[in-house]
Amino acid sequence: MGKTDTLTMNQDQLVKAWNQTLPTVLNESERVEIKADAADPRTIWVHIATAGHSFYSFDFKCTYVDSREVHVTFVDVEQDGQHINERTEIVQTLIDDYVRHIHECAQQLHAVTHH
């Protein structure tokens, strides 16, 4: 049996790497904040604030399945600090885009998350 492909980075390094890498796959004007999950060392929280006048902000929970793949869960969307319906087409499109970008970032970070 081969060795399992597990995440080998500590959470602080992981948060730092994500903070450096995720903005490079998003639009320049979008703001990103990555936080560690206190309960699970394989989980980080991703907060993305959109650019422009819409003032959307999105929260995602990302849990590493292995060193390459993350399971992304959409948690919440707000507009100008107020919770809004995430079922609108524009919000769903943004959620899909951000989930794709988060997976893209995880792929880029595979070089550092797998030793």
Short mmCIF file of N, CA and C in Angstrom, two decimals:
data_model
loop_
_atom_site.label_atom_id
_atom_site.label_comp_id
_atom_site.label_asym_id
_atom_site.label_seq_id
_atom_site.Cartn_x
_atom_site.Cartn_y
_atom_site.Cartn_z
N MET A 1 0.83 -1.20 0.00
CA MET A 1 0.00 0.00 0.00
C MET A 1 0.87 1.25 0.00
N GLY A 2 0.49 2.22 -0.81
CA GLY A 2 1.21 3.49 -0.86
C GLY A 2 0.84 4.34 0.34
N LYS A 3 1.67 5.33 0.59
CA LYS A 3 1.36 6.19 1.72
C LYS A 3 0.19 7.10 1.36
N THR A 4 -0.59 7.45 2.36
CA THR A 4 -1.76 8.29 2.07
C THR A 4 -1.30 9.71 1.78
N ASP A 5 -2.06 10.36 0.93
CA ASP A 5 -1.75 11.71 0.50
C ASP A 5 -2.45 12.68 1.45
N THR A 6 -1.78 13.01 2.52
CA THR A 6 -2.41 13.87 3.53
C THR A 6 -1.77 15.24 3.54
N LEU A 7 -2.47 16.15 4.13
CA LEU A 7 -1.98 17.51 4.28
C LEU A 7 -0.87 17.52 5.33
N THR A 8 0.30 18.07 4.97
CA THR A 8 1.43 18.01 5.89
C THR A 8 1.81 19.37 6.47
N MET A 9 1.15 20.41 6.04
CA MET A 9 1.47 21.76 6.49
C MET A 9 0.75 22.11 7.78
N ASN A 10 1.39 22.93 8.60
CA ASN A 10 0.62 23.37 9.76
C ASN A 10 -0.33 24.48 9.33
N GLN A 11 -1.32 24.72 10.16
CA GLN A 11 -2.40 25.62 9.79
C GLN A 11 -1.95 27.07 9.59
N ASP A 12 -0.99 27.53 10.38
CA ASP A 12 -0.50 28.89 10.22
C ASP A 12 0.15 29.08 8.85
N GLN A 13 0.96 28.10 8.45
CA GLN A 13 1.60 28.16 7.12
C GLN A 13 0.54 28.11 6.02
N LEU A 14 -0.47 27.29 6.25
CA LEU A 14 -1.55 27.13 5.29
C LEU A 14 -2.29 28.45 5.09
N VAL A 15 -2.65 29.10 6.17
CA VAL A 15 -3.36 30.38 6.11
C VAL A 15 -2.50 31.42 5.37
N LYS A 16 -1.21 31.44 5.69
CA LYS A 16 -0.28 32.39 5.05
C LYS A 16 -0.20 32.12 3.55
N ALA A 17 -0.07 30.85 3.17
CA ALA A 17 0.03 30.48 1.76
C ALA A 17 -1.25 30.86 1.01
N TRP A 18 -2.39 30.60 1.62
CA TRP A 18 -3.67 30.95 0.99
C TRP A 18 -3.81 32.47 0.85
N ASN A 19 -3.43 33.20 1.88
CA ASN A 19 -3.51 34.67 1.83
C ASN A 19 -2.64 35.23 0.71
N GLN A 20 -1.53 34.56 0.41
CA GLN A 20 -0.63 35.01 -0.65
C GLN A 20 -1.14 34.59 -2.03
N THR A 21 -1.74 33.42 -2.13
CA THR A 21 -2.06 32.83 -3.43
C THR A 21 -3.47 33.14 -3.92
N LEU A 22 -4.46 33.08 -3.05
CA LEU A 22 -5.83 33.28 -3.52
C LEU A 22 -6.04 34.62 -4.22
N PRO A 23 -5.49 35.72 -3.71
CA PRO A 23 -5.69 36.99 -4.44
C PRO A 23 -5.16 36.96 -5.88
N THR A 24 -4.20 36.09 -6.16
CA THR A 24 -3.64 36.05 -7.51
C THR A 24 -4.59 35.37 -8.50
N VAL A 25 -5.56 34.60 -8.02
CA VAL A 25 -6.52 33.95 -8.93
C VAL A 25 -7.85 34.72 -8.99
N LEU A 26 -7.98 35.74 -8.17
CA LEU A 26 -9.19 36.57 -8.17
C LEU A 26 -8.93 37.89 -8.90
N ASN A 27 -9.97 38.67 -9.06
CA ASN A 27 -9.79 40.02 -9.60
C ASN A 27 -9.00 40.85 -8.61
N GLU A 28 -8.18 41.73 -9.15
CA GLU A 28 -7.30 42.55 -8.31
C GLU A 28 -8.05 43.34 -7.25
N SER A 29 -9.27 43.78 -7.59
CA SER A 29 -10.01 44.65 -6.68
C SER A 29 -10.78 43.90 -5.59
N GLU A 30 -10.80 42.57 -5.65
CA GLU A 30 -11.50 41.80 -4.62
C GLU A 30 -10.60 41.61 -3.41
N ARG A 31 -11.20 41.70 -2.25
CA ARG A 31 -10.44 41.53 -1.02
C ARG A 31 -10.66 40.13 -0.45
N VAL A 32 -9.59 39.58 0.07
CA VAL A 32 -9.62 38.21 0.58
C VAL A 32 -9.13 38.20 2.02
N GLU A 33 -9.78 37.40 2.83
CA GLU A 33 -9.29 37.19 4.19
C GLU A 33 -9.40 35.70 4.49
N ILE A 34 -8.30 35.12 4.91
CA ILE A 34 -8.26 33.69 5.23
C ILE A 34 -8.02 33.55 6.72
N LYS A 35 -8.81 32.69 7.35
CA LYS A 35 -8.63 32.44 8.79
C LYS A 35 -8.55 30.95 9.04
N ALA A 36 -7.84 30.60 10.09
CA ALA A 36 -7.75 29.21 10.50
C ALA A 36 -9.04 28.82 11.23
N ASP A 37 -9.40 27.55 11.12
CA ASP A 37 -10.52 27.02 11.89
C ASP A 37 -9.95 26.48 13.19
N ALA A 38 -10.41 27.00 14.30
CA ALA A 38 -9.84 26.62 15.60
C ALA A 38 -10.07 25.15 15.93
N ALA A 39 -11.14 24.58 15.43
CA ALA A 39 -11.49 23.20 15.78
C ALA A 39 -10.85 22.15 14.88
N ASP A 40 -10.47 22.53 13.66
CA ASP A 40 -9.99 21.55 12.70
C ASP A 40 -8.76 22.08 11.95
N PRO A 41 -7.59 21.48 12.16
CA PRO A 41 -6.37 21.96 11.51
C PRO A 41 -6.38 21.80 9.99
N ARG A 42 -7.31 21.01 9.44
CA ARG A 42 -7.38 20.84 7.98
C ARG A 42 -8.34 21.82 7.34
N THR A 43 -8.93 22.70 8.15
CA THR A 43 -9.97 23.60 7.64
C THR A 43 -9.55 25.05 7.76
N ILE A 44 -9.85 25.80 6.69
CA ILE A 44 -9.66 27.25 6.71
C ILE A 44 -10.97 27.90 6.30
N TRP A 45 -11.13 29.15 6.69
CA TRP A 45 -12.30 29.94 6.32
C TRP A 45 -11.86 31.00 5.33
N VAL A 46 -12.60 31.13 4.25
CA VAL A 46 -12.27 32.09 3.20
C VAL A 46 -13.38 33.14 3.14
N HIS A 47 -12.98 34.39 3.28
CA HIS A 47 -13.91 35.51 3.17
C HIS A 47 -13.48 36.33 1.96
N ILE A 48 -14.41 36.53 1.03
CA ILE A 48 -14.12 37.30 -0.18
C ILE A 48 -15.10 38.45 -0.27
N ALA A 49 -14.57 39.65 -0.40
CA ALA A 49 -15.41 40.83 -0.59
C ALA A 49 -15.27 41.29 -2.04
N THR A 50 -16.40 41.45 -2.71
CA THR A 50 -16.37 41.83 -4.12
C THR A 50 -16.02 43.30 -4.29
N ALA A 51 -15.59 43.59 -5.48
CA ALA A 51 -15.27 44.96 -5.85
C ALA A 51 -16.53 45.66 -6.33
N GLY A 52 -16.42 46.93 -6.55
CA GLY A 52 -17.52 47.66 -7.15
C GLY A 52 -18.57 48.09 -6.15
N HIS A 53 -19.75 48.38 -6.67
CA HIS A 53 -20.79 48.98 -5.84
C HIS A 53 -21.74 47.97 -5.22
N SER A 54 -21.55 46.70 -5.51
CA SER A 54 -22.51 45.71 -5.00
C SER A 54 -22.28 45.39 -3.52
N PHE A 55 -21.06 45.55 -3.04
CA PHE A 55 -20.73 45.30 -1.63
C PHE A 55 -21.11 43.90 -1.16
N TYR A 56 -20.94 42.92 -2.03
CA TYR A 56 -21.18 41.53 -1.62
C TYR A 56 -19.97 41.02 -0.85
N SER A 57 -20.24 40.19 0.14
CA SER A 57 -19.15 39.46 0.77
C SER A 57 -19.61 38.01 0.98
N PHE A 58 -18.68 37.11 0.74
CA PHE A 58 -18.97 35.69 0.75
C PHE A 58 -18.07 34.98 1.75
N ASP A 59 -18.63 33.98 2.42
CA ASP A 59 -17.84 33.15 3.32
C ASP A 59 -17.93 31.70 2.88
N PHE A 60 -16.75 31.07 2.84
CA PHE A 60 -16.65 29.66 2.46
C PHE A 60 -15.83 28.92 3.50
N LYS A 61 -16.18 27.67 3.73
CA LYS A 61 -15.39 26.79 4.59
C LYS A 61 -14.68 25.81 3.67
N CYS A 62 -13.36 25.71 3.80
CA CYS A 62 -12.57 24.82 2.95
C CYS A 62 -11.86 23.80 3.82
N THR A 63 -12.17 22.55 3.59
CA THR A 63 -11.54 21.48 4.34
C THR A 63 -10.73 20.61 3.40
N TYR A 64 -9.48 20.40 3.76
CA TYR A 64 -8.61 19.55 2.93
C TYR A 64 -9.03 18.10 3.04
N VAL A 65 -9.31 17.50 1.89
CA VAL A 65 -9.61 16.07 1.79
C VAL A 65 -8.29 15.31 1.78
N ASP A 66 -7.34 15.84 1.00
CA ASP A 66 -5.97 15.34 0.98
C ASP A 66 -5.09 16.54 0.66
N SER A 67 -3.85 16.33 0.27
CA SER A 67 -2.95 17.46 0.10
C SER A 67 -3.29 18.31 -1.13
N ARG A 68 -4.12 17.80 -2.01
CA ARG A 68 -4.41 18.49 -3.25
C ARG A 68 -5.84 19.04 -3.29
N GLU A 69 -6.75 18.32 -2.71
CA GLU A 69 -8.16 18.64 -2.90
C GLU A 69 -8.81 19.21 -1.65
N VAL A 70 -9.62 20.25 -1.88
CA VAL A 70 -10.38 20.83 -0.78
C VAL A 70 -11.87 20.61 -1.04
N HIS A 71 -12.58 20.41 0.04
CA HIS A 71 -14.04 20.37 -0.02
C HIS A 71 -14.50 21.77 0.36
N VAL A 72 -15.19 22.46 -0.55
CA VAL A 72 -15.59 23.84 -0.33
C VAL A 72 -17.08 23.88 -0.02
N THR A 73 -17.41 24.52 1.09
CA THR A 73 -18.80 24.68 1.49
C THR A 73 -19.13 26.17 1.51
N PHE A 74 -20.14 26.56 0.76
CA PHE A 74 -20.62 27.93 0.83
C PHE A 74 -21.33 28.12 2.16
N VAL A 75 -20.98 29.19 2.88
CA VAL A 75 -21.56 29.40 4.21
C VAL A 75 -22.54 30.56 4.23
N ASP A 76 -22.14 31.69 3.64
CA ASP A 76 -22.97 32.88 3.81
C ASP A 76 -22.64 33.92 2.75
N VAL A 77 -23.63 34.74 2.43
CA VAL A 77 -23.41 35.92 1.59
C VAL A 77 -24.12 37.10 2.24
N GLU A 78 -23.45 38.23 2.21
CA GLU A 78 -24.05 39.47 2.71
C GLU A 78 -23.88 40.54 1.64
N GLN A 79 -24.77 41.50 1.69
CA GLN A 79 -24.63 42.68 0.83
C GLN A 79 -24.68 43.89 1.74
N ASP A 80 -23.58 44.62 1.75
CA ASP A 80 -23.47 45.82 2.58
C ASP A 80 -23.79 45.50 4.04
N GLY A 81 -23.30 44.34 4.51
CA GLY A 81 -23.46 43.97 5.91
C GLY A 81 -24.78 43.29 6.26
N GLN A 82 -25.67 43.15 5.30
CA GLN A 82 -26.98 42.50 5.53
C GLN A 82 -27.01 41.13 4.85
N HIS A 83 -27.56 40.14 5.56
CA HIS A 83 -27.74 38.82 4.94
C HIS A 83 -28.73 38.95 3.79
N ILE A 84 -28.42 38.31 2.68
CA ILE A 84 -29.32 38.36 1.53
C ILE A 84 -29.59 36.95 1.03
N ASN A 85 -30.58 36.84 0.15
CA ASN A 85 -30.96 35.57 -0.46
C ASN A 85 -29.85 35.12 -1.41
N GLU A 86 -29.28 33.97 -1.16
CA GLU A 86 -28.19 33.50 -2.03
C GLU A 86 -28.72 32.81 -3.28
N ARG A 87 -30.02 32.70 -3.43
CA ARG A 87 -30.57 31.95 -4.57
C ARG A 87 -30.73 32.80 -5.84
N THR A 88 -30.41 34.07 -5.78
CA THR A 88 -30.52 34.89 -6.99
C THR A 88 -29.44 34.46 -7.99
N GLU A 89 -29.72 34.67 -9.25
CA GLU A 89 -28.81 34.20 -10.30
C GLU A 89 -27.42 34.82 -10.19
N ILE A 90 -27.37 36.14 -9.94
CA ILE A 90 -26.06 36.80 -9.86
C ILE A 90 -25.24 36.26 -8.69
N VAL A 91 -25.88 36.03 -7.56
CA VAL A 91 -25.17 35.50 -6.39
C VAL A 91 -24.72 34.07 -6.64
N GLN A 92 -25.59 33.25 -7.24
CA GLN A 92 -25.21 31.87 -7.56
C GLN A 92 -24.02 31.82 -8.52
N THR A 93 -24.01 32.71 -9.48
CA THR A 93 -22.90 32.78 -10.44
C THR A 93 -21.61 33.14 -9.72
N LEU A 94 -21.68 34.11 -8.84
CA LEU A 94 -20.50 34.51 -8.08
C LEU A 94 -20.01 33.37 -7.18
N ILE A 95 -20.94 32.69 -6.52
CA ILE A 95 -20.57 31.56 -5.66
C ILE A 95 -19.84 30.50 -6.49
N ASP A 96 -20.41 30.15 -7.64
CA ASP A 96 -19.78 29.14 -8.51
C ASP A 96 -18.37 29.57 -8.92
N ASP A 97 -18.24 30.85 -9.29
CA ASP A 97 -16.93 31.38 -9.68
C ASP A 97 -15.94 31.28 -8.54
N TYR A 98 -16.35 31.70 -7.36
CA TYR A 98 -15.43 31.69 -6.21
C TYR A 98 -15.05 30.27 -5.82
N VAL A 99 -16.00 29.35 -5.87
CA VAL A 99 -15.68 27.95 -5.56
C VAL A 99 -14.64 27.43 -6.55
N ARG A 100 -14.82 27.77 -7.83
CA ARG A 100 -13.84 27.36 -8.85
C ARG A 100 -12.46 27.96 -8.56
N HIS A 101 -12.44 29.25 -8.20
CA HIS A 101 -11.17 29.91 -7.89
C HIS A 101 -10.51 29.32 -6.64
N ILE A 102 -11.32 28.94 -5.67
CA ILE A 102 -10.77 28.33 -4.45
C ILE A 102 -10.12 26.98 -4.80
N HIS A 103 -10.79 26.20 -5.64
CA HIS A 103 -10.20 24.92 -6.07
C HIS A 103 -8.91 25.15 -6.87
N GLU A 104 -8.93 26.18 -7.69
CA GLU A 104 -7.74 26.54 -8.48
C GLU A 104 -6.57 26.90 -7.56
N CYS A 105 -6.88 27.64 -6.52
CA CYS A 105 -5.85 28.03 -5.55
C CYS A 105 -5.29 26.79 -4.85
N ALA A 106 -6.16 25.87 -4.46
CA ALA A 106 -5.71 24.63 -3.81
C ALA A 106 -4.77 23.86 -4.72
N GLN A 107 -5.08 23.82 -6.03
CA GLN A 107 -4.22 23.15 -6.99
C GLN A 107 -2.84 23.83 -7.05
N GLN A 108 -2.85 25.16 -7.08
CA GLN A 108 -1.59 25.91 -7.13
C GLN A 108 -0.76 25.66 -5.87
N LEU A 109 -1.43 25.49 -4.75
CA LEU A 109 -0.72 25.31 -3.49
C LEU A 109 -0.29 23.87 -3.25
N HIS A 110 -0.64 22.98 -4.15
CA HIS A 110 -0.31 21.56 -3.94
C HIS A 110 1.18 21.35 -3.75
N ALA A 111 1.98 22.16 -4.43
CA ALA A 111 3.43 22.04 -4.30
C ALA A 111 3.89 22.26 -2.86
N VAL A 112 3.19 23.12 -2.12
CA VAL A 112 3.60 23.38 -0.74
C VAL A 112 2.81 22.57 0.29
N THR A 113 1.63 22.06 -0.10
CA THR A 113 0.85 21.29 0.86
C THR A 113 1.18 19.81 0.86
N HIS A 114 1.97 19.38 -0.13
CA HIS A 114 2.33 17.96 -0.24
C HIS A 114 3.83 17.84 -0.21
N HIS A 115 4.34 17.07 0.74
CA HIS A 115 5.80 16.88 0.83
C HIS A 115 6.17 15.43 0.67
#
